[in-house]
PDB file of C-alpha atoms in Angstrom:
ATOM      1  CA  MET K   1     122.186  83.379  82.356  1.00 45.00           C
ATOM      2  CA  GLU K   2     124.342  82.283  85.278  1.00 59.00           C
ATOM      3  CA  GLN K   3     122.832  78.890  86.081  1.00 83.00           C
ATOM      4  CA  ARG K   4     122.096  76.093  83.663  1.00 91.00           C
ATOM      5  CA  LYS K   5     118.625  76.253  82.196  1.00 95.00           C
ATOM      6  CA  VAL K   6     116.261  73.288  82.276  1.00 97.00           C
ATOM      7  CA  VAL K   7     114.982  71.737  79.045  1.00 97.00           C
ATOM      8  CA  LEU K   8     112.139  69.210  79.081  1.00 97.00           C
ATOM      9  CA  VAL K   9     112.270  66.685  76.214  1.00 97.00           C
ATOM     10  CA  VAL K  10     108.924  65.031  75.478  1.00 96.00           C
ATOM     11  CA  ASP K  11     108.820  62.127  73.016  1.00 94.00           C
ATOM     12  CA  ASP K  12     107.440  58.590  73.037  1.00 92.00           C
ATOM     13  CA  GLU K  13     110.372  57.264  70.981  1.00 92.00           C
ATOM     14  CA  ARG K  14     113.445  56.345  73.033  1.00 93.00           C
ATOM     15  CA  LEU K  15     115.797  56.967  70.106  1.00 93.00           C
ATOM     16  CA  ASN K  16     114.576  60.536  69.643  1.00 92.00           C
ATOM     17  CA  ILE K  17     114.963  61.214  73.361  1.00 94.00           C
ATOM     18  CA  ASP K  18     118.509  59.868  73.364  1.00 95.00           C
ATOM     19  CA  VAL K  19     119.542  61.995  70.380  1.00 94.00           C
ATOM     20  CA  LEU K  20     118.119  65.197  71.869  1.00 95.00           C
ATOM     21  CA  VAL K  21     119.518  64.531  75.318  1.00 96.00           C
ATOM     22  CA  ASP K  22     122.991  63.880  73.889  1.00 95.00           C
ATOM     23  CA  ALA K  23     122.776  67.092  71.871  1.00 94.00           C
ATOM     24  CA  LEU K  24     121.773  69.298  74.806  1.00 96.00           C
ATOM     25  CA  ARG K  25     123.103  67.755  78.005  1.00 94.00           C
ATOM     26  CA  ASP K  26     126.430  69.640  77.939  1.00 94.00           C
ATOM     27  CA  GLU K  27     124.686  73.035  78.056  1.00 94.00           C
ATOM     28  CA  TYR K  28     121.456  72.374  79.949  1.00 96.00           C
ATOM     29  CA  LYS K  29     119.829  70.339  82.666  1.00 96.00           C
ATOM     30  CA  ILE K  30     117.555  67.824  80.939  1.00 97.00           C
ATOM     31  CA  LYS K  31     114.215  66.412  82.075  1.00 97.00           C
ATOM     32  CA  VAL K  32     112.520  63.666  80.069  1.00 97.00           C
ATOM     33  CA  ALA K  33     108.882  62.674  79.604  1.00 96.00           C
ATOM     34  CA  LYS K  34     107.663  59.788  77.439  1.00 95.00           C
ATOM     35  CA  ASN K  35     104.025  60.878  77.079  1.00 95.00           C
ATOM     36  CA  GLY K  36     101.724  63.831  77.526  1.00 94.00           C
ATOM     37  CA  GLU K  37     100.668  63.090  81.101  1.00 95.00           C
ATOM     38  CA  GLN K  38     104.285  62.777  82.212  1.00 96.00           C
ATOM     39  CA  ALA K  39     105.053  66.055  80.451  1.00 96.00           C
ATOM     40  CA  LEU K  40     102.312  67.939  82.309  1.00 96.00           C
ATOM     41  CA  LYS K  41     103.484  66.526  85.650  1.00 95.00           C
ATOM     42  CA  ALA K  42     107.097  67.430  84.842  1.00 96.00           C
ATOM     43  CA  THR K  43     106.148  71.080  84.372  1.00 95.00           C
ATOM     44  CA  HIS K  44     104.836  71.231  87.955  1.00 92.00           C
ATOM     45  CA  SER K  45     107.794  69.579  89.671  1.00 91.00           C
ATOM     46  CA  GLU K  46     111.236  70.930  90.447  1.00 91.00           C
ATOM     47  CA  PRO K  47     113.266  71.863  88.570  1.00 92.00           C
ATOM     48  CA  ILE K  48     110.619  73.722  86.537  1.00 93.00           C
ATOM     49  CA  PRO K  49     111.484  73.601  82.795  1.00 96.00           C
ATOM     50  CA  ASP K  50     112.645  76.800  81.097  1.00 96.00           C
ATOM     51  CA  LEU K  51     111.805  75.359  77.662  1.00 98.00           C
ATOM     52  CA  ILE K  52     109.997  72.311  76.271  1.00 98.00           C
ATOM     53  CA  LEU K  53     110.851  70.268  73.176  1.00 97.00           C
ATOM     54  CA  LEU K  54     107.521  68.614  72.457  1.00 95.00           C
ATOM     55  CA  ASP K  55     106.699  65.785  70.052  1.00 93.00           C
ATOM     56  CA  ILE K  56     103.269  65.985  68.421  1.00 91.00           C
ATOM     57  CA  MET K  57     102.492  62.359  67.562  1.00 89.00           C
ATOM     58  CA  MET K  58     102.046  60.613  70.911  1.00 91.00           C
ATOM     59  CA  PRO K  59      99.397  58.190  72.194  1.00 87.00           C
ATOM     60  CA  ASP K  60      96.601  59.406  74.482  1.00 86.00           C
ATOM     61  CA  LEU K  61      97.556  63.083  74.769  1.00 91.00           C
ATOM     62  CA  ASP K  62      99.217  64.391  71.608  1.00 92.00           C
ATOM     63  CA  GLY K  63     101.546  67.376  71.557  1.00 93.00           C
ATOM     64  CA  TYR K  64      98.820  69.784  70.491  1.00 94.00           C
ATOM     65  CA  GLU K  65      96.674  68.916  73.510  1.00 95.00           C
ATOM     66  CA  VAL K  66      99.675  69.116  75.851  1.00 96.00           C
ATOM     67  CA  CYS K  67     100.540  72.552  74.489  1.00 96.00           C
ATOM     68  CA  ARG K  68      96.944  73.729  74.845  1.00 95.00           C
ATOM     69  CA  ARG K  69      96.831  72.684  78.499  1.00 95.00           C
ATOM     70  CA  LEU K  70     100.196  74.290  79.209  1.00 96.00           C
ATOM     71  CA  LYS K  71      99.019  77.616  77.802  1.00 94.00           C
ATOM     72  CA  GLU K  72      95.773  77.499  79.809  1.00 92.00           C
ATOM     73  CA  ASP K  73      97.671  77.024  83.080  1.00 91.00           C
ATOM     74  CA  ASN K  74      99.005  80.240  84.640  1.00 83.00           C
ATOM     75  CA  LEU K  75     101.906  78.295  86.131  1.00 87.00           C
ATOM     76  CA  THR K  76     103.138  76.983  82.771  1.00 94.00           C
ATOM     77  CA  ARG K  77     101.821  79.304  80.059  1.00 93.00           C
ATOM     78  CA  LYS K  78     105.067  81.290  79.847  1.00 93.00           C
ATOM     79  CA  ILE K  79     107.264  78.243  79.213  1.00 96.00           C
ATOM     80  CA  PRO K  80     108.292  78.341  75.531  1.00 97.00           C
ATOM     81  CA  VAL K  81     107.318  75.253  73.555  1.00 97.00           C
ATOM     82  CA  ILE K  82     109.178  74.059  70.445  1.00 96.00           C
ATOM     83  CA  PHE K  83     107.429  71.314  68.512  1.00 93.00           C
ATOM     84  CA  VAL K  84     109.725  68.573  67.247  1.00 88.00           C
ATOM     85  CA  THR K  85     107.829  66.443  64.736  1.00 83.00           C
ATOM     86  CA  ALA K  86     107.652  64.772  61.348  1.00 81.00           C
ATOM     87  CA  LYS K  87     104.445  66.714  60.606  1.00 71.00           C
ATOM     88  CA  GLY K  88     105.644  69.525  58.376  1.00 67.00           C
ATOM     89  CA  LEU K  89     102.562  70.612  56.461  1.00 73.00           C
ATOM     90  CA  VAL K  90     101.646  74.284  56.569  1.00 79.00           C
ATOM     91  CA  GLU K  91      98.402  73.593  58.419  1.00 83.00           C
ATOM     92  CA  ASP K  92     100.286  71.569  61.057  1.00 81.00           C
ATOM     93  CA  VAL K  93     102.792  74.364  61.603  1.00 82.00           C
ATOM     94  CA  THR K  94     100.019  76.950  61.748  1.00 88.00           C
ATOM     95  CA  LYS K  95      98.069  74.948  64.309  1.00 89.00           C
ATOM     96  CA  GLY K  96     101.148  74.731  66.512  1.00 87.00           C
ATOM     97  CA  PHE K  97     101.710  78.483  66.455  1.00 91.00           C
ATOM     98  CA  GLU K  98      98.027  79.168  67.108  1.00 93.00           C
ATOM     99  CA  LEU K  99      98.262  77.035  70.238  1.00 93.00           C
ATOM    100  CA  GLY K 100     101.189  79.110  71.496  1.00 94.00           C
ATOM    101  CA  ALA K 101     104.327  77.294  70.312  1.00 94.00           C
ATOM    102  CA  VAL K 102     107.335  79.528  69.648  1.00 95.00           C
ATOM    103  CA  ASP K 103     109.016  77.387  67.012  1.00 94.00           C
ATOM    104  CA  TYR K 104     108.863  74.216  64.952  1.00 91.00           C
ATOM    105  CA  ILE K 105     111.603  71.680  64.161  1.00 89.00           C
ATOM    106  CA  THR K 106     110.877  68.893  61.699  1.00 85.00           C
ATOM    107  CA  LYS K 107     112.244  65.349  61.817  1.00 85.00           C
ATOM    108  CA  PRO K 108     114.740  64.159  60.889  1.00 85.00           C
ATOM    109  CA  PHE K 109     116.308  67.112  62.649  1.00 82.00           C
ATOM    110  CA  HIS K 110     119.783  68.560  62.398  1.00 89.00           C
ATOM    111  CA  ILE K 111     121.485  68.757  65.765  1.00 92.00           C
ATOM    112  CA  ALA K 112     123.039  72.162  65.043  1.00 94.00           C
ATOM    113  CA  VAL K 113     119.598  73.580  64.221  1.00 92.00           C
ATOM    114  CA  VAL K 114     118.083  72.161  67.398  1.00 94.00           C
ATOM    115  CA  GLN K 115     120.915  73.590  69.504  1.00 95.00           C
ATOM    116  CA  ALA K 116     120.685  77.004  67.846  1.00 96.00           C
ATOM    117  CA  ARG K 117     116.918  77.295  68.248  1.00 95.00           C
ATOM    118  CA  VAL K 118     116.970  76.129  71.864  1.00 97.00           C
ATOM    119  CA  ARG K 119     119.714  78.647  72.633  1.00 96.00           C
ATOM    120  CA  THR K 120     117.819  81.450  70.878  1.00 96.00           C
ATOM    121  CA  HIS K 121     114.499  80.859  72.618  1.00 97.00           C
ATOM    122  CA  LEU K 122     116.086  80.460  76.045  1.00 96.00           C
ATOM    123  CA  TRP K 123     117.862  83.772  75.529  1.00 95.00           C
ATOM    124  CA  LEU K 124     114.600  85.447  74.453  1.00 95.00           C
ATOM    125  CA  LYS K 125     112.843  84.032  77.528  1.00 94.00           C
ATOM    126  CA  HIS K 126     115.684  85.298  79.722  1.00 92.00           C
ATOM    127  CA  LYS K 127     115.297  88.817  78.322  1.00 93.00           C
ATOM    128  CA  THR K 128     111.515  88.698  78.662  1.00 91.00           C
ATOM    129  CA  ASP K 129     111.781  87.534  82.273  1.00 89.00           C
ATOM    130  CA  LEU K 130     114.136  90.423  83.042  1.00 87.00           C
ATOM    131  CA  LEU K 131     111.711  92.947  81.552  1.00 89.00           C
ATOM    132  CA  GLU K 132     108.800  91.473  83.505  1.00 86.00           C
ATOM    133  CA  LYS K 133     110.848  91.555  86.696  1.00 84.00           C
ATOM    134  CA  LEU K 134     111.657  95.228  86.187  1.00 87.00           C
ATOM    135  CA  ALA K 135     108.008  95.980  85.421  1.00 89.00           C
ATOM    136  CA  ALA K 136     107.026  94.354  88.723  1.00 93.00           C
ATOM    137  CA  LEU K 137     109.410  96.438  90.867  1.00 94.00           C
ATOM    138  CA  ASP K 138     108.625  99.733  92.550  1.00 95.00           C
ATOM    139  CA  GLY K 139     111.019 102.327  91.169  1.00 92.00           C
ATOM    140  CA  LEU K 140     111.642 104.077  94.495  1.00 96.00           C
ATOM    141  CA  THR K 141     111.955 101.228  96.979  1.00 96.00           C
ATOM    142  CA  GLU K 142     113.094  98.441  94.599  1.00 94.00           C
ATOM    143  CA  ILE K 143     110.700  95.943  96.149  1.00 96.00           C
ATOM    144  CA  PRO K 144     107.670  94.499  94.297  1.00 96.00           C
ATOM    145  CA  ASN K 145     104.985  96.996  93.303  1.00 97.00           C
ATOM    146  CA  ARG K 146     101.168  96.960  93.451  1.00 96.00           C
ATOM    147  CA  ARG K 147     100.973  95.102  90.122  1.00 93.00           C
ATOM    148  CA  ALA K 148     103.171  92.314  91.483  1.00 95.00           C
ATOM    149  CA  PHE K 149     101.157  92.259  94.717  1.00 97.00           C
ATOM    150  CA  ASP K 150      97.862  91.787  92.863  1.00 95.00           C
ATOM    151  CA  ALA K 151      99.292  88.950  90.769  1.00 92.00           C
ATOM    152  CA  THR K 152     100.851  87.234  93.798  1.00 95.00           C
ATOM    153  CA  LEU K 153      97.681  87.521  95.877  1.00 95.00           C
ATOM    154  CA  GLN K 154      95.613  85.961  93.105  1.00 92.00           C
ATOM    155  CA  ARG K 155      98.106  83.119  92.691  1.00 90.00           C
ATOM    156  CA  GLU K 156      98.403  82.422  96.436  1.00 94.00           C
ATOM    157  CA  TRP K 157      94.638  82.652  96.922  1.00 93.00           C
ATOM    158  CA  LYS K 158      94.079  79.991  94.271  1.00 90.00           C
ATOM    159  CA  ARG K 159      96.799  77.796  95.743  1.00 90.00           C
ATOM    160  CA  ALA K 160      95.398  78.161  99.267  1.00 93.00           C
ATOM    161  CA  ALA K 161      91.901  77.286  98.030  1.00 92.00           C
ATOM    162  CA  ARG K 162      93.221  74.285  96.128  1.00 88.00           C
ATOM    163  CA  GLU K 163      95.295  72.973  99.059  1.00 91.00           C
ATOM    164  CA  ALA K 164      92.858  74.018 101.834  1.00 92.00           C
ATOM    165  CA  GLN K 165      95.534  76.108 103.570  1.00 94.00           C
ATOM    166  CA  PRO K 166      95.190  79.427 105.432  1.00 96.00           C
ATOM    167  CA  LEU K 167      96.363  82.661 103.852  1.00 97.00           C
ATOM    168  CA  SER K 168      97.258  85.786 105.832  1.00 98.00           C
ATOM    169  CA  LEU K 169      97.597  89.397 104.732  1.00 98.00           C
ATOM    170  CA  LEU K 170      99.299  92.310 106.480  1.00 98.00           C
ATOM    171  CA  MET K 171      98.570  95.939 105.592  1.00 98.00           C
ATOM    172  CA  ILE K 172     101.347  98.229 106.814  1.00 98.00           C
ATOM    173  CA  ASP K 173     101.089 102.014 107.040  1.00 98.00           C
ATOM    174  CA  VAL K 174     103.857 104.447 107.998  1.00 98.00           C
ATOM    175  CA  ASP K 175     102.410 106.537 110.822  1.00 97.00           C
ATOM    176  CA  LEU K 176     102.005 110.278 110.170  1.00 96.00           C
ATOM    177  CA  PHE K 177     104.079 110.130 107.022  1.00 97.00           C
ATOM    178  CA  LYS K 178     102.636 113.352 105.585  1.00 96.00           C
ATOM    179  CA  GLN K 179     103.892 115.233 108.616  1.00 96.00           C
ATOM    180  CA  TYR K 180     107.277 113.515 108.255  1.00 96.00           C
ATOM    181  CA  ASN K 181     107.469 114.495 104.585  1.00 95.00           C
ATOM    182  CA  ASP K 182     106.408 118.081 105.265  1.00 95.00           C
ATOM    183  CA  HIS K 183     108.891 118.505 108.111  1.00 96.00           C
ATOM    184  CA  TYR K 184     111.981 116.773 106.705  1.00 96.00           C
ATOM    185  CA  GLY K 185     111.374 117.285 102.964  1.00 96.00           C
ATOM    186  CA  HIS K 186     110.573 114.995 100.050  1.00 95.00           C
ATOM    187  CA  ALA K 187     114.145 113.702  99.636  1.00 96.00           C
ATOM    188  CA  ALA K 188     114.174 112.554 103.270  1.00 97.00           C
ATOM    189  CA  GLY K 189     110.680 111.110 102.775  1.00 97.00           C
ATOM    190  CA  ASP K 190     111.878 109.059  99.820  1.00 97.00           C
ATOM    191  CA  GLU K 191     114.863 107.786 101.799  1.00 97.00           C
ATOM    192  CA  CYS K 192     112.526 106.925 104.669  1.00 97.00           C
ATOM    193  CA  LEU K 193     110.338 104.791 102.397  1.00 98.00           C
ATOM    194  CA  ARG K 194     113.407 103.038 100.983  1.00 97.00           C
ATOM    195  CA  ARG K 195     114.663 102.158 104.473  1.00 97.00           C
ATOM    196  CA  VAL K 196     111.241 100.977 105.584  1.00 98.00           C
ATOM    197  CA  ALA K 197     110.854  98.826 102.460  1.00 98.00           C
ATOM    198  CA  GLN K 198     114.256  97.191 102.820  1.00 97.00           C
ATOM    199  CA  THR K 199     113.769  96.577 106.550  1.00 98.00           C
ATOM    200  CA  LEU K 200     110.377  94.962 105.970  1.00 98.00           C
ATOM    201  CA  SER K 201     111.796  92.829 103.163  1.00 97.00           C
ATOM    202  CA  GLN K 202     114.774  91.678 105.243  1.00 96.00           C
ATOM    203  CA  SER K 203     112.539  90.889 108.229  1.00 97.00           C
ATOM    204  CA  LEU K 204     110.479  88.286 106.352  1.00 96.00           C
ATOM    205  CA  HIS K 205     112.450  85.069 106.667  1.00 90.00           C
ATOM    206  CA  ARG K 206     110.311  82.419 104.928  1.00 91.00           C
ATOM    207  CA  GLY K 207     110.891  81.964 101.214  1.00 87.00           C
ATOM    208  CA  GLY K 208     107.182  82.066 100.330  1.00 92.00           C
ATOM    209  CA  ASP K 209     106.403  85.303 102.213  1.00 96.00           C
ATOM    210  CA  PHE K 210     105.924  88.338  99.995  1.00 97.00           C
ATOM    211  CA  ILE K 211     106.193  92.087 100.628  1.00 97.00           C
ATOM    212  CA  ALA K 212     105.248  94.887  98.254  1.00 98.00           C
ATOM    213  CA  ARG K 213     104.768  98.633  98.197  1.00 98.00           C
ATOM    214  CA  TYR K 214     101.007  98.977  98.007  1.00 97.00           C
ATOM    215  CA  GLY K 215     100.972 102.701  97.325  1.00 93.00           C
ATOM    216  CA  GLY K 216     102.313 105.894  98.875  1.00 95.00           C
ATOM    217  CA  GLU K 217     103.450 105.069 102.404  1.00 97.00           C
ATOM    218  CA  GLU K 218     101.514 101.790 102.470  1.00 98.00           C
ATOM    219  CA  PHE K 219     103.026  98.319 102.207  1.00 98.00           C
ATOM    220  CA  ALA K 220     101.419  94.867 102.101  1.00 98.00           C
ATOM    221  CA  ALA K 221     102.685  91.401 102.998  1.00 98.00           C
ATOM    222  CA  ILE K 222     101.264  88.058 101.865  1.00 98.00           C
ATOM    223  CA  LEU K 223     101.929  85.126 104.199  1.00 98.00           C
ATOM    224  CA  PRO K 224     100.985  81.734 102.680  1.00 96.00           C
ATOM    225  CA  ASP K 225     100.187  78.790 104.958  1.00 96.00           C
ATOM    226  CA  THR K 226      99.997  81.091 107.973  1.00 97.00           C
ATOM    227  CA  GLU K 227      97.319  81.051 110.703  1.00 97.00           C
ATOM    228  CA  LEU K 228      96.145  84.250 112.413  1.00 97.00           C
ATOM    229  CA  ALA K 229      98.392  83.773 115.453  1.00 97.00           C
ATOM    230  CA  GLY K 230     101.453  83.324 113.255  1.00 97.00           C
ATOM    231  CA  ALA K 231     100.526  86.350 111.151  1.00 97.00           C
ATOM    232  CA  CYS K 232     100.175  88.497 114.294  1.00 98.00           C
ATOM    233  CA  GLU K 233     103.618  87.351 115.401  1.00 97.00           C
ATOM    234  CA  VAL K 234     105.101  88.308 112.033  1.00 98.00           C
ATOM    235  CA  ALA K 235     103.349  91.681 112.198  1.00 98.00           C
ATOM    236  CA  GLU K 236     104.797  92.374 115.638  1.00 98.00           C
ATOM    237  CA  ASN K 237     108.288  91.456 114.414  1.00 97.00           C
ATOM    238  CA  LEU K 238     107.911  93.875 111.504  1.00 98.00           C
ATOM    239  CA  ARG K 239     106.648  96.641 113.795  1.00 98.00           C
ATOM    240  CA  ARG K 240     109.602  96.173 116.116  1.00 98.00           C
ATOM    241  CA  ALA K 241     112.071  96.120 113.213  1.00 98.00           C
ATOM    242  CA  ILE K 242     110.851  99.513 111.979  1.00 98.00           C
ATOM    243  CA  SER K 243     110.823 100.972 115.481  1.00 97.00           C
ATOM    244  CA  ALA K 244     114.381  99.721 116.022  1.00 97.00           C
ATOM    245  CA  LEU K 245     115.565 101.923 113.145  1.00 97.00           C
ATOM    246  CA  GLU K 246     114.933 104.890 115.456  1.00 96.00           C
ATOM    247  CA  MET K 247     114.491 107.261 112.531  1.00 97.00           C
ATOM    248  CA  PRO K 248     113.720 110.671 114.114  1.00 96.00           C
ATOM    249  CA  HIS K 249     110.134 111.898 113.655  1.00 97.00           C
ATOM    250  CA  ALA K 250     109.774 115.184 115.519  1.00 95.00           C
ATOM    251  CA  LEU K 251     106.077 115.571 114.685  1.00 94.00           C
ATOM    252  CA  SER K 252     104.999 112.088 115.744  1.00 92.00           C
ATOM    253  CA  ARG K 253     102.304 112.033 118.437  1.00 87.00           C
ATOM    254  CA  ILE K 254     103.308 108.460 119.368  1.00 86.00           C
ATOM    255  CA  VAL K 255     107.061 108.372 120.045  1.00 94.00           C
ATOM    256  CA  PRO K 256     109.821 110.664 118.721  1.00 94.00           C
ATOM    257  CA  HIS K 257     110.815 108.230 115.990  1.00 96.00           C
ATOM    258  CA  LEU K 258     109.217 106.582 112.963  1.00 97.00           C
ATOM    259  CA  THR K 259     106.616 103.871 113.570  1.00 97.00           C
ATOM    260  CA  VAL K 260     104.194 101.784 111.527  1.00 98.00           C
ATOM    261  CA  SER K 261     100.680 100.485 112.103  1.00 98.00           C
ATOM    262  CA  ILE K 262      99.831  97.011 110.842  1.00 98.00           C
ATOM    263  CA  GLY K 263      96.488  95.402 110.153  1.00 98.00           C
ATOM    264  CA  VAL K 264      96.220  91.605 110.030  1.00 98.00           C
ATOM    265  CA  ALA K 265      93.701  89.389 108.258  1.00 97.00           C
ATOM    266  CA  CYS K 266      93.590  85.627 107.815  1.00 97.00           C
ATOM    267  CA  MET K 267      91.237  83.205 106.114  1.00 94.00           C
ATOM    268  CA  ALA K 268      91.085  79.818 104.456  1.00 91.00           C
ATOM    269  CA  PRO K 269      89.942  80.595 100.888  1.00 88.00           C
ATOM    270  CA  GLN K 270      87.039  78.464  99.718  1.00 79.00           C
ATOM    271  CA  GLN K 271      86.873  79.590  96.121  1.00 65.00           C
ATOM    272  CA  GLU K 272      89.017  81.259  93.507  1.00 55.00           C
ATOM    273  CA  ILE K 273      88.986  84.989  92.904  1.00 53.00           C
ATOM    274  CA  GLY K 274      88.704  86.399  89.390  1.00 48.00           C
TER     275      GLY K 274
END
């Protein structure tokens, strides 16, 4: 956990906010919200919270409703929520857990308990994030896999539809890879795919662009906020980058080194996909 994690403190009482901020500020970056609406906005602005300390009894939107909305939103559902409240009845605690909270701290709270539980749940989230990251990587090429591609495409499609922005997709195929594999052997074929994957990944320069191994010798790139002309330019850059590797391919009917073919599609999504 190299960089300081971000904790969002949500409470309508200034005294409670001050106590929690003082208890946590030395270890974490702190964001503060004084009501439910502010809390929901804070979860969609940088820095994104890694954990939320959420009061239940607030005007307008109470903590239960805030938690429910957080768990229904794909962008915020994985943020752990700890309820901090004077409501300590069994049914209150149960309701909180049913809504997706990870823990419950009752007022008046002990600072050492708050610190310990925040530390524990941030560590658990860190471990969970690592496992999910590994599950989303292709074992051979160490770039995102098909599972990660599907999730990213769905997320970017929804964002593009919401913001009325274009979304481009590149499908990349290593030319005559079966012949390459048969001629040079499977070990050389694996090394070929690794080099192609890393070259494609390093050739995408915008932070939001995404490349994944789609399957076999196929790769796919997602280019948010990119018109067709821009996507074609990116595709040509990727094609040239692979060609520049000059990896020998004796059986190629194109040129005597490895090449790729790239298909390009672009659209402005009008509705969400399932």
